[in-house]
PDB file of C-alpha atoms in Angstrom:
ATOM      1  CA  MET A 194       3.517 -51.747 113.590  1.00 93.00           C
ATOM      2  CA  THR A 195       3.694 -48.293 112.022  1.00 96.00           C
ATOM      3  CA  VAL A 196       1.520 -45.243 112.598  1.00 97.00           C
ATOM      4  CA  ARG A 197       0.014 -45.768 109.149  1.00 97.00           C
ATOM      5  CA  GLU A 198      -0.925 -49.379 109.916  1.00 97.00           C
ATOM      6  CA  ILE A 199      -2.537 -48.319 113.189  1.00 97.00           C
ATOM      7  CA  LYS A 200      -4.500 -45.646 111.343  1.00 97.00           C
ATOM      8  CA  GLN A 201      -5.803 -48.238 108.881  1.00 97.00           C
ATOM      9  CA  GLN A 202      -6.519 -50.971 111.430  1.00 97.00           C
ATOM     10  CA  LEU A 203      -8.400 -48.692 113.813  1.00 98.00           C
ATOM     11  CA  GLY A 204     -10.031 -46.574 111.116  1.00 97.00           C
ATOM     12  CA  LEU A 205      -8.551 -43.408 112.580  1.00 98.00           C
ATOM     13  CA  PHE A 206      -9.065 -40.002 111.001  1.00 98.00           C
ATOM     14  CA  LEU A 207      -5.802 -38.343 110.002  1.00 97.00           C
ATOM     15  CA  CYS A 208      -5.869 -34.734 111.252  1.00 97.00           C
ATOM     16  CA  TRP A 209      -2.241 -34.044 110.293  1.00 96.00           C
ATOM     17  CA  GLY A 210       0.286 -36.558 109.056  1.00 93.00           C
ATOM     18  CA  ASP A 211       1.954 -35.648 105.814  1.00 85.00           C
ATOM     19  CA  GLU A 212       5.109 -37.208 107.186  1.00 90.00           C
ATOM     20  CA  LYS A 213       6.342 -39.664 109.772  1.00 93.00           C
ATOM     21  CA  LEU A 214       3.548 -42.191 109.267  1.00 96.00           C
ATOM     22  CA  GLU A 215       6.082 -44.960 108.682  1.00 95.00           C
ATOM     23  CA  HIS A 216       7.566 -44.631 112.155  1.00 90.00           C
ATOM     24  CA  LYS A 217       7.486 -47.825 114.159  1.00 92.00           C
ATOM     25  CA  VAL A 218       5.306 -47.618 117.247  1.00 96.00           C
ATOM     26  CA  THR A 219       6.966 -48.938 120.401  1.00 94.00           C
ATOM     27  CA  GLY A 220       3.858 -48.986 122.572  1.00 96.00           C
ATOM     28  CA  GLY A 221       1.341 -46.522 123.907  1.00 97.00           C
ATOM     29  CA  TYR A 222       0.528 -44.236 126.761  1.00 97.00           C
ATOM     30  CA  VAL A 223      -2.876 -42.949 127.869  1.00 98.00           C
ATOM     31  CA  GLY A 224      -3.072 -39.671 129.729  1.00 98.00           C
ATOM     32  CA  ASP A 225      -4.688 -36.263 129.904  1.00 98.00           C
ATOM     33  CA  LEU A 226      -2.278 -34.776 132.439  1.00 97.00           C
ATOM     34  CA  LEU A 227       0.655 -33.305 130.546  1.00 97.00           C
ATOM     35  CA  SER A 228       3.192 -33.733 133.363  1.00 96.00           C
ATOM     36  CA  ASP A 229       2.242 -37.392 133.678  1.00 96.00           C
ATOM     37  CA  VAL A 230       2.803 -37.950 129.971  1.00 97.00           C
ATOM     38  CA  MET A 231       6.096 -36.019 130.142  1.00 97.00           C
ATOM     39  CA  ALA A 232       7.247 -38.215 133.025  1.00 95.00           C
ATOM     40  CA  ASN A 233       6.032 -41.629 131.902  1.00 96.00           C
ATOM     41  CA  SER A 234       5.609 -41.940 128.131  1.00 96.00           C
ATOM     42  CA  LYS A 235       8.415 -43.525 126.138  1.00 95.00           C
ATOM     43  CA  ALA A 236       9.958 -42.537 122.813  1.00 95.00           C
ATOM     44  CA  GLY A 237       8.032 -44.044 119.907  1.00 96.00           C
ATOM     45  CA  ASN A 238       4.781 -44.413 121.878  1.00 97.00           C
ATOM     46  CA  VAL A 239       1.412 -43.363 120.530  1.00 98.00           C
ATOM     47  CA  TRP A 240      -0.221 -41.002 123.000  1.00 98.00           C
ATOM     48  CA  ILE A 241      -3.928 -41.498 123.533  1.00 98.00           C
ATOM     49  CA  THR A 242      -5.586 -38.420 125.004  1.00 98.00           C
ATOM     50  CA  MET A 243      -8.663 -36.209 125.192  1.00 98.00           C
ATOM     51  CA  GLN A 244      -6.567 -33.049 125.143  1.00 98.00           C
ATOM     52  CA  THR A 245      -6.817 -31.051 121.918  1.00 98.00           C
ATOM     53  CA  HIS A 246      -4.966 -27.807 122.686  1.00 97.00           C
ATOM     54  CA  VAL A 247      -1.681 -26.639 121.194  1.00 96.00           C
ATOM     55  CA  ASN A 248       0.542 -27.687 124.109  1.00 97.00           C
ATOM     56  CA  ILE A 249       0.148 -31.402 123.353  1.00 98.00           C
ATOM     57  CA  VAL A 250       2.469 -30.955 120.352  1.00 98.00           C
ATOM     58  CA  ALA A 251       5.427 -29.795 122.467  1.00 97.00           C
ATOM     59  CA  VAL A 252       5.001 -32.809 124.753  1.00 98.00           C
ATOM     60  CA  ALA A 253       5.035 -35.135 121.737  1.00 98.00           C
ATOM     61  CA  VAL A 254       8.132 -33.430 120.308  1.00 97.00           C
ATOM     62  CA  LEU A 255      10.057 -33.477 123.582  1.00 97.00           C
ATOM     63  CA  LYS A 256       9.227 -37.125 124.273  1.00 97.00           C
ATOM     64  CA  GLU A 257       9.694 -38.150 120.617  1.00 96.00           C
ATOM     65  CA  LEU A 258       6.268 -39.771 120.532  1.00 97.00           C
ATOM     66  CA  ALA A 259       5.242 -41.475 117.296  1.00 97.00           C
ATOM     67  CA  ALA A 260       1.787 -39.870 117.120  1.00 98.00           C
ATOM     68  CA  ILE A 261      -1.064 -38.391 119.129  1.00 98.00           C
ATOM     69  CA  ILE A 262      -4.469 -40.078 119.000  1.00 98.00           C
ATOM     70  CA  ILE A 263      -7.289 -37.818 120.164  1.00 98.00           C
ATOM     71  CA  VAL A 264     -10.287 -39.819 121.378  1.00 98.00           C
ATOM     72  CA  ASN A 265     -14.025 -39.480 122.014  1.00 98.00           C
ATOM     73  CA  GLY A 266     -14.685 -37.753 118.691  1.00 97.00           C
ATOM     74  CA  ARG A 267     -12.777 -34.645 119.668  1.00 97.00           C
ATOM     75  CA  HIS A 268     -10.791 -32.666 117.132  1.00 96.00           C
ATOM     76  CA  PRO A 269      -7.537 -30.748 117.536  1.00 97.00           C
ATOM     77  CA  ALA A 270      -7.718 -26.961 117.756  1.00 96.00           C
ATOM     78  CA  GLU A 271      -6.631 -24.981 114.695  1.00 97.00           C
ATOM     79  CA  GLU A 272      -3.364 -23.822 116.300  1.00 97.00           C
ATOM     80  CA  THR A 273      -2.668 -27.419 117.346  1.00 98.00           C
ATOM     81  CA  LEU A 274      -2.790 -28.512 113.700  1.00 97.00           C
ATOM     82  CA  LYS A 275      -0.582 -25.616 112.682  1.00 97.00           C
ATOM     83  CA  LYS A 276       1.989 -26.544 115.317  1.00 97.00           C
ATOM     84  CA  ALA A 277       1.756 -30.242 114.413  1.00 97.00           C
ATOM     85  CA  ALA A 278       2.613 -29.366 110.815  1.00 97.00           C
ATOM     86  CA  GLU A 279       5.540 -27.161 111.925  1.00 96.00           C
ATOM     87  CA  GLU A 280       6.928 -29.825 114.232  1.00 96.00           C
ATOM     88  CA  LYS A 281       5.893 -32.791 112.077  1.00 96.00           C
ATOM     89  CA  VAL A 282       3.888 -34.637 114.710  1.00 97.00           C
ATOM     90  CA  PRO A 283       1.162 -36.900 113.305  1.00 98.00           C
ATOM     91  CA  ILE A 284      -2.225 -36.305 114.935  1.00 98.00           C
ATOM     92  CA  LEU A 285      -5.076 -38.759 114.463  1.00 98.00           C
ATOM     93  CA  SER A 286      -8.548 -38.851 115.929  1.00 98.00           C
ATOM     94  CA  SER A 287     -11.153 -41.453 116.761  1.00 98.00           C
ATOM     95  CA  THR A 288     -14.753 -41.568 117.929  1.00 98.00           C
ATOM     96  CA  LEU A 289     -13.699 -44.422 120.227  1.00 98.00           C
ATOM     97  CA  SER A 290     -12.863 -43.921 123.898  1.00 98.00           C
ATOM     98  CA  ALA A 291      -9.304 -44.109 125.261  1.00 98.00           C
ATOM     99  CA  PHE A 292     -10.144 -47.532 126.703  1.00 98.00           C
ATOM    100  CA  ASP A 293     -11.284 -48.865 123.332  1.00 98.00           C
ATOM    101  CA  VAL A 294      -8.341 -47.436 121.397  1.00 98.00           C
ATOM    102  CA  ALA A 295      -5.849 -48.880 123.901  1.00 97.00           C
ATOM    103  CA  GLY A 296      -7.686 -52.211 123.902  1.00 96.00           C
ATOM    104  CA  ARG A 297      -7.622 -52.470 120.138  1.00 97.00           C
ATOM    105  CA  LEU A 298      -3.929 -51.570 120.037  1.00 97.00           C
ATOM    106  CA  TYR A 299      -3.196 -54.401 122.469  1.00 94.00           C
ATOM    107  CA  PHE A 300      -5.292 -56.727 120.341  1.00 93.00           C
ATOM    108  CA  LEU A 301      -3.094 -55.763 117.377  1.00 94.00           C
ATOM    109  CA  GLY A 302       0.020 -56.562 119.381  1.00 92.00           C
ATOM    110  CA  VAL A 303       1.117 -52.992 120.163  1.00 93.00           C
ATOM    111  CA  GLY A 304       2.387 -53.066 123.739  1.00 84.00           C
ATOM    112  CA  LYS A 305       1.971 -56.828 123.975  1.00 70.00           C
ATOM    113  CA  ALA A 306       5.671 -57.542 124.367  1.00 63.00           C
ATOM    114  CA  ARG A 307       5.821 -55.286 127.364  1.00 60.00           C
ATOM    115  CA  ALA A 308       2.681 -56.775 128.881  1.00 60.00           C
ATOM    116  CA  ASP A 309       4.129 -60.271 128.533  1.00 64.00           C
ATOM    117  CA  ALA A 310       7.445 -59.241 130.047  1.00 63.00           C
ATOM    118  CA  GLU A 311       5.729 -57.661 133.032  1.00 65.00           C
ATOM    119  CA  ARG A 312       3.121 -60.364 133.601  1.00 63.00           C
ATOM    120  CA  ILE A 313       2.998 -61.576 137.155  1.00 54.00           C
ATOM    121  CA  PRO A 314       3.061 -65.405 137.150  1.00 55.00           C
ATOM    122  CA  ASP A 315      -0.063 -66.963 138.631  1.00 46.00           C
TER     123      ASP A 315
ATOM    124  CA  MET B 238      36.581 -24.515 121.592  1.00 47.00           C
ATOM    125  CA  SER B 239      35.316 -22.742 124.695  1.00 53.00           C
ATOM    126  CA  ALA B 240      34.913 -24.615 127.960  1.00 68.00           C
ATOM    127  CA  SER B 241      31.192 -24.118 128.069  1.00 87.00           C
ATOM    128  CA  PHE B 242      28.270 -23.396 125.806  1.00 91.00           C
ATOM    129  CA  SER B 243      25.528 -21.064 126.927  1.00 96.00           C
ATOM    130  CA  ARG B 244      22.250 -19.784 125.618  1.00 97.00           C
ATOM    131  CA  SER B 245      19.466 -17.641 127.069  1.00 98.00           C
ATOM    132  CA  PHE B 246      15.752 -17.699 126.333  1.00 98.00           C
ATOM    133  CA  THR B 247      12.943 -15.392 127.354  1.00 98.00           C
ATOM    134  CA  ILE B 248       9.681 -17.026 128.385  1.00 98.00           C
ATOM    135  CA  GLU B 249       6.515 -14.933 128.538  1.00 98.00           C
ATOM    136  CA  GLY B 250       3.820 -15.679 131.097  1.00 97.00           C
ATOM    137  CA  ARG B 251       0.434 -16.775 129.618  1.00 96.00           C
ATOM    138  CA  ASP B 252       1.997 -17.392 126.223  1.00 96.00           C
ATOM    139  CA  PHE B 253       0.578 -20.890 125.827  1.00 95.00           C
ATOM    140  CA  LEU B 254       1.069 -20.779 122.063  1.00 94.00           C
ATOM    141  CA  ASN B 255       4.871 -20.699 122.345  1.00 95.00           C
ATOM    142  CA  ALA B 256       5.117 -22.726 125.533  1.00 95.00           C
ATOM    143  CA  GLY B 257       7.718 -25.447 125.179  1.00 96.00           C
ATOM    144  CA  ARG B 258       9.723 -23.620 122.543  1.00 96.00           C
ATOM    145  CA  ALA B 259      12.804 -23.041 124.721  1.00 97.00           C
ATOM    146  CA  SER B 260      12.811 -26.694 125.801  1.00 97.00           C
ATOM    147  CA  THR B 261      12.464 -27.852 122.199  1.00 97.00           C
ATOM    148  CA  GLN B 262      15.406 -25.652 121.158  1.00 97.00           C
ATOM    149  CA  ILE B 263      17.538 -26.905 124.035  1.00 98.00           C
ATOM    150  CA  LYS B 264      16.721 -30.452 123.028  1.00 97.00           C
ATOM    151  CA  THR B 265      17.761 -29.744 119.436  1.00 96.00           C
ATOM    152  CA  ILE B 266      21.088 -28.307 120.632  1.00 96.00           C
ATOM    153  CA  LEU B 267      21.775 -31.345 122.840  1.00 97.00           C
ATOM    154  CA  LYS B 268      20.978 -33.721 119.990  1.00 96.00           C
ATOM    155  CA  GLU B 269      23.328 -31.849 117.691  1.00 95.00           C
ATOM    156  CA  LEU B 270      26.021 -32.151 120.342  1.00 93.00           C
ATOM    157  CA  SER B 271      25.353 -35.928 120.472  1.00 94.00           C
ATOM    158  CA  VAL B 272      24.571 -35.926 124.182  1.00 96.00           C
ATOM    159  CA  ASP B 273      23.385 -39.272 125.614  1.00 96.00           C
ATOM    160  CA  PRO B 274      19.614 -39.631 124.895  1.00 95.00           C
ATOM    161  CA  ALA B 275      18.913 -40.535 128.540  1.00 95.00           C
ATOM    162  CA  ILE B 276      20.451 -37.207 129.622  1.00 97.00           C
ATOM    163  CA  ILE B 277      18.512 -35.349 126.917  1.00 97.00           C
ATOM    164  CA  ARG B 278      15.243 -36.848 128.192  1.00 96.00           C
ATOM    165  CA  ARG B 279      15.947 -35.656 131.730  1.00 97.00           C
ATOM    166  CA  VAL B 280      16.903 -32.157 130.588  1.00 98.00           C
ATOM    167  CA  ALA B 281      13.790 -31.990 128.379  1.00 97.00           C
ATOM    168  CA  ILE B 282      11.461 -32.940 131.232  1.00 97.00           C
ATOM    169  CA  ALA B 283      13.122 -30.519 133.671  1.00 98.00           C
ATOM    170  CA  SER B 284      13.152 -27.586 131.267  1.00 98.00           C
ATOM    171  CA  TYR B 285       9.619 -28.230 129.991  1.00 97.00           C
ATOM    172  CA  GLU B 286       8.162 -28.314 133.494  1.00 97.00           C
ATOM    173  CA  ALA B 287      10.035 -25.139 134.413  1.00 98.00           C
ATOM    174  CA  GLU B 288       8.876 -23.442 131.241  1.00 97.00           C
ATOM    175  CA  MET B 289       5.245 -24.409 131.827  1.00 97.00           C
ATOM    176  CA  ASN B 290       5.365 -23.077 135.377  1.00 97.00           C
ATOM    177  CA  VAL B 291       6.513 -19.718 134.035  1.00 98.00           C
ATOM    178  CA  VAL B 292       3.762 -19.708 131.384  1.00 97.00           C
ATOM    179  CA  MET B 293       1.117 -20.599 133.952  1.00 96.00           C
ATOM    180  CA  TYR B 294       2.114 -18.521 136.933  1.00 97.00           C
ATOM    181  CA  ALA B 295       4.736 -15.871 136.207  1.00 98.00           C
ATOM    182  CA  THR B 296       4.904 -12.633 134.237  1.00 98.00           C
ATOM    183  CA  ARG B 297       8.081 -13.593 132.425  1.00 98.00           C
ATOM    184  CA  ALA B 298      11.356 -15.353 132.981  1.00 98.00           C
ATOM    185  CA  LYS B 299      14.821 -15.773 131.673  1.00 98.00           C
ATOM    186  CA  LEU B 300      15.988 -19.303 131.119  1.00 98.00           C
ATOM    187  CA  LYS B 301      19.720 -19.746 130.921  1.00 98.00           C
ATOM    188  CA  PHE B 302      21.040 -22.989 129.558  1.00 98.00           C
ATOM    189  CA  THR B 303      24.729 -23.773 130.106  1.00 97.00           C
ATOM    190  CA  MET B 304      26.635 -26.836 129.123  1.00 97.00           C
ATOM    191  CA  SER B 305      30.163 -27.682 130.203  1.00 95.00           C
ATOM    192  CA  ALA B 306      32.139 -30.883 129.718  1.00 93.00           C
ATOM    193  CA  SER B 307      30.716 -32.351 132.918  1.00 95.00           C
ATOM    194  CA  ALA B 308      27.215 -30.908 133.366  1.00 97.00           C
ATOM    195  CA  ILE B 309      24.175 -29.188 131.966  1.00 98.00           C
ATOM    196  CA  ASN B 310      22.786 -26.318 133.960  1.00 98.00           C
ATOM    197  CA  LEU B 311      19.340 -24.741 133.705  1.00 98.00           C
ATOM    198  CA  GLU B 312      18.673 -21.505 135.509  1.00 98.00           C
ATOM    199  CA  ILE B 313      15.152 -20.089 135.416  1.00 98.00           C
ATOM    200  CA  ASP B 314      14.700 -16.713 136.993  1.00 98.00           C
ATOM    201  CA  ASP B 315      11.143 -15.381 136.921  1.00 98.00           C
ATOM    202  CA  GLU B 316       9.273 -12.235 137.771  1.00 98.00           C
ATOM    203  CA  GLY B 317       6.120 -13.503 139.366  1.00 97.00           C
ATOM    204  CA  PRO B 318       4.045 -14.128 142.457  1.00 98.00           C
ATOM    205  CA  GLY B 319       6.683 -16.294 144.161  1.00 98.00           C
ATOM    206  CA  ILE B 320       5.960 -19.353 146.271  1.00 98.00           C
ATOM    207  CA  PRO B 321       4.943 -18.733 149.900  1.00 97.00           C
ATOM    208  CA  ASP B 322       5.510 -22.320 151.083  1.00 97.00           C
ATOM    209  CA  ILE B 323       8.174 -24.177 149.098  1.00 98.00           C
ATOM    210  CA  THR B 324       7.855 -27.408 151.112  1.00 97.00           C
ATOM    211  CA  LEU B 325       4.160 -27.560 150.239  1.00 97.00           C
ATOM    212  CA  ALA B 326       4.811 -26.693 146.587  1.00 97.00           C
ATOM    213  CA  MET B 327       7.336 -29.529 146.361  1.00 97.00           C
ATOM    214  CA  GLN B 328       4.726 -32.097 147.458  1.00 97.00           C
ATOM    215  CA  GLU B 329       3.485 -34.339 144.690  1.00 96.00           C
ATOM    216  CA  GLY B 330      -0.134 -33.585 143.878  1.00 96.00           C
ATOM    217  CA  TYR B 331      -0.136 -30.089 145.375  1.00 97.00           C
ATOM    218  CA  SER B 332      -1.046 -27.406 142.845  1.00 96.00           C
ATOM    219  CA  THR B 333      -2.427 -23.891 142.791  1.00 96.00           C
ATOM    220  CA  ALA B 334      -3.569 -24.202 139.166  1.00 96.00           C
ATOM    221  CA  THR B 335      -7.000 -22.834 138.276  1.00 95.00           C
ATOM    222  CA  SER B 336      -9.779 -25.176 137.153  1.00 95.00           C
ATOM    223  CA  GLN B 337      -9.313 -23.844 133.617  1.00 93.00           C
ATOM    224  CA  MET B 338      -5.632 -24.896 133.638  1.00 94.00           C
ATOM    225  CA  ARG B 339      -6.558 -28.276 135.080  1.00 95.00           C
ATOM    226  CA  GLU B 340      -9.004 -28.874 132.238  1.00 94.00           C
ATOM    227  CA  LEU B 341      -6.104 -28.398 129.851  1.00 94.00           C
ATOM    228  CA  GLY B 342      -4.190 -31.100 131.676  1.00 96.00           C
ATOM    229  CA  PHE B 343      -1.947 -28.838 133.736  1.00 96.00           C
ATOM    230  CA  GLY B 344      -1.867 -28.544 137.494  1.00 94.00           C
ATOM    231  CA  ALA B 345      -1.261 -32.217 138.279  1.00 94.00           C
ATOM    232  CA  GLY B 346       1.092 -31.121 141.039  1.00 96.00           C
ATOM    233  CA  MET B 347       3.914 -32.950 139.325  1.00 96.00           C
ATOM    234  CA  GLY B 348       5.922 -30.076 137.891  1.00 97.00           C
ATOM    235  CA  LEU B 349       8.372 -29.287 140.669  1.00 97.00           C
ATOM    236  CA  PRO B 350       8.700 -32.959 141.777  1.00 97.00           C
ATOM    237  CA  ASN B 351       9.421 -33.952 138.154  1.00 97.00           C
ATOM    238  CA  MET B 352      12.119 -31.265 137.934  1.00 98.00           C
ATOM    239  CA  LYS B 353      13.730 -32.447 141.157  1.00 98.00           C
ATOM    240  CA  LYS B 354      13.556 -36.107 140.119  1.00 97.00           C
ATOM    241  CA  ASN B 355      15.297 -35.414 136.832  1.00 98.00           C
ATOM    242  CA  SER B 356      18.048 -33.197 138.253  1.00 98.00           C
ATOM    243  CA  ASP B 357      21.190 -34.180 140.096  1.00 98.00           C
ATOM    244  CA  GLU B 358      21.175 -30.844 141.857  1.00 98.00           C
ATOM    245  CA  PHE B 359      18.020 -28.832 142.386  1.00 98.00           C
ATOM    246  CA  VAL B 360      17.832 -25.465 144.111  1.00 98.00           C
ATOM    247  CA  ILE B 361      14.689 -23.403 144.482  1.00 98.00           C
ATOM    248  CA  GLU B 362      14.586 -19.926 145.933  1.00 98.00           C
ATOM    249  CA  SER B 363      11.523 -17.735 146.033  1.00 98.00           C
ATOM    250  CA  ALA B 364      10.389 -14.352 147.262  1.00 98.00           C
ATOM    251  CA  VAL B 365       6.662 -13.670 147.477  1.00 98.00           C
ATOM    252  CA  SER B 366       5.491 -10.950 145.048  1.00 98.00           C
ATOM    253  CA  LYS B 367       8.934 -10.905 143.427  1.00 98.00           C
ATOM    254  CA  GLY B 368       9.687 -14.203 141.805  1.00 98.00           C
ATOM    255  CA  THR B 369      11.225 -17.614 141.844  1.00 98.00           C
ATOM    256  CA  ARG B 370      14.632 -18.821 140.795  1.00 98.00           C
ATOM    257  CA  LEU B 371      15.309 -22.429 139.968  1.00 98.00           C
ATOM    258  CA  THR B 372      18.747 -23.878 139.399  1.00 98.00           C
ATOM    259  CA  MET B 373      18.975 -27.400 138.070  1.00 98.00           C
ATOM    260  CA  THR B 374      22.128 -29.318 137.260  1.00 98.00           C
ATOM    261  CA  ILE B 375      22.314 -32.576 135.391  1.00 98.00           C
ATOM    262  CA  TYR B 376      25.666 -34.338 135.263  1.00 98.00           C
ATOM    263  CA  ILE B 377      26.749 -35.616 131.913  1.00 95.00           C
ATOM    264  CA  ASN B 378      28.917 -38.465 133.134  1.00 80.00           C
TER     265      ASN B 378
END
C-alpha cells in the first residue's frame, strides 16, 4: 500500500506531500520519543506520533520513513512544514488517536505480514 | 585517491532548527559512496544521537567524520557542562533532560546507550564544566 492509498483510506489530511506519495509503506511505528523511533523504526514505515515540532523531519529523513502521521487533531508547526518541504517528507494528520490509526492500518493489511510472521502459536 | 575521507561540522547548542543537519549530510555522503545500508543506519543513529545531545546540553561542538577503507569514525568534541557520572549517564532510561525537552520527545535516556549499541568502538571522556568528547568507530567490513 502506498502513502497516497493510506491517506485516502484513512481520510488523512495532507499537511505536506507534493512528492513521495507513491512510496510503498513497509509497516508502521508508533512513538513520541525520538530516540525510540530512531532505534526501532524501519525504512519505509509510516511513523504515527503526537510530536509536531521540526525535529521529527530529521528523524524521518535519517530512518527513510515513508511518511509521518500526526494524530489527535494536532498540526505540524510552521517550521516543521518548511523542513518537510525541503527534505521531501510527507506529513499527514488525523483527528484519530495513535491507537485508532494503527488499528486501521492493520485492518488494511499494513504490518499484517509481520504480525503473522511473529505470531506465537497457541 | 586518498586513504581516507574526512569532513568537519559545527553544531550549535540550542539550535533545534538545524539539529540533525550534520547527520543528514553524513548520511548523504555515505549513500553516495555506496556504503552498505546497514552500516549507514548505524552511523545515522550514532551521529544523530550525538548531535542531539550537543543541541540539548552543550554550547557547541565540532563533529569530525572520517572514513577509511575499513572504518567510519565519528568524533564529537563539545564545549559544555560535561558529565559528572559517566556510568550513570550510560544507563538506559537515565536522563537529565528538562520537562520541556521531554515534552518534545527527547530525554528518553536512550541517547548514549543507542550510540554505544550502534558502534563497534565507543569511547567517552568528560570533564565537568569543560566538555565531553565522544569517539565512535563503526567497522565497514
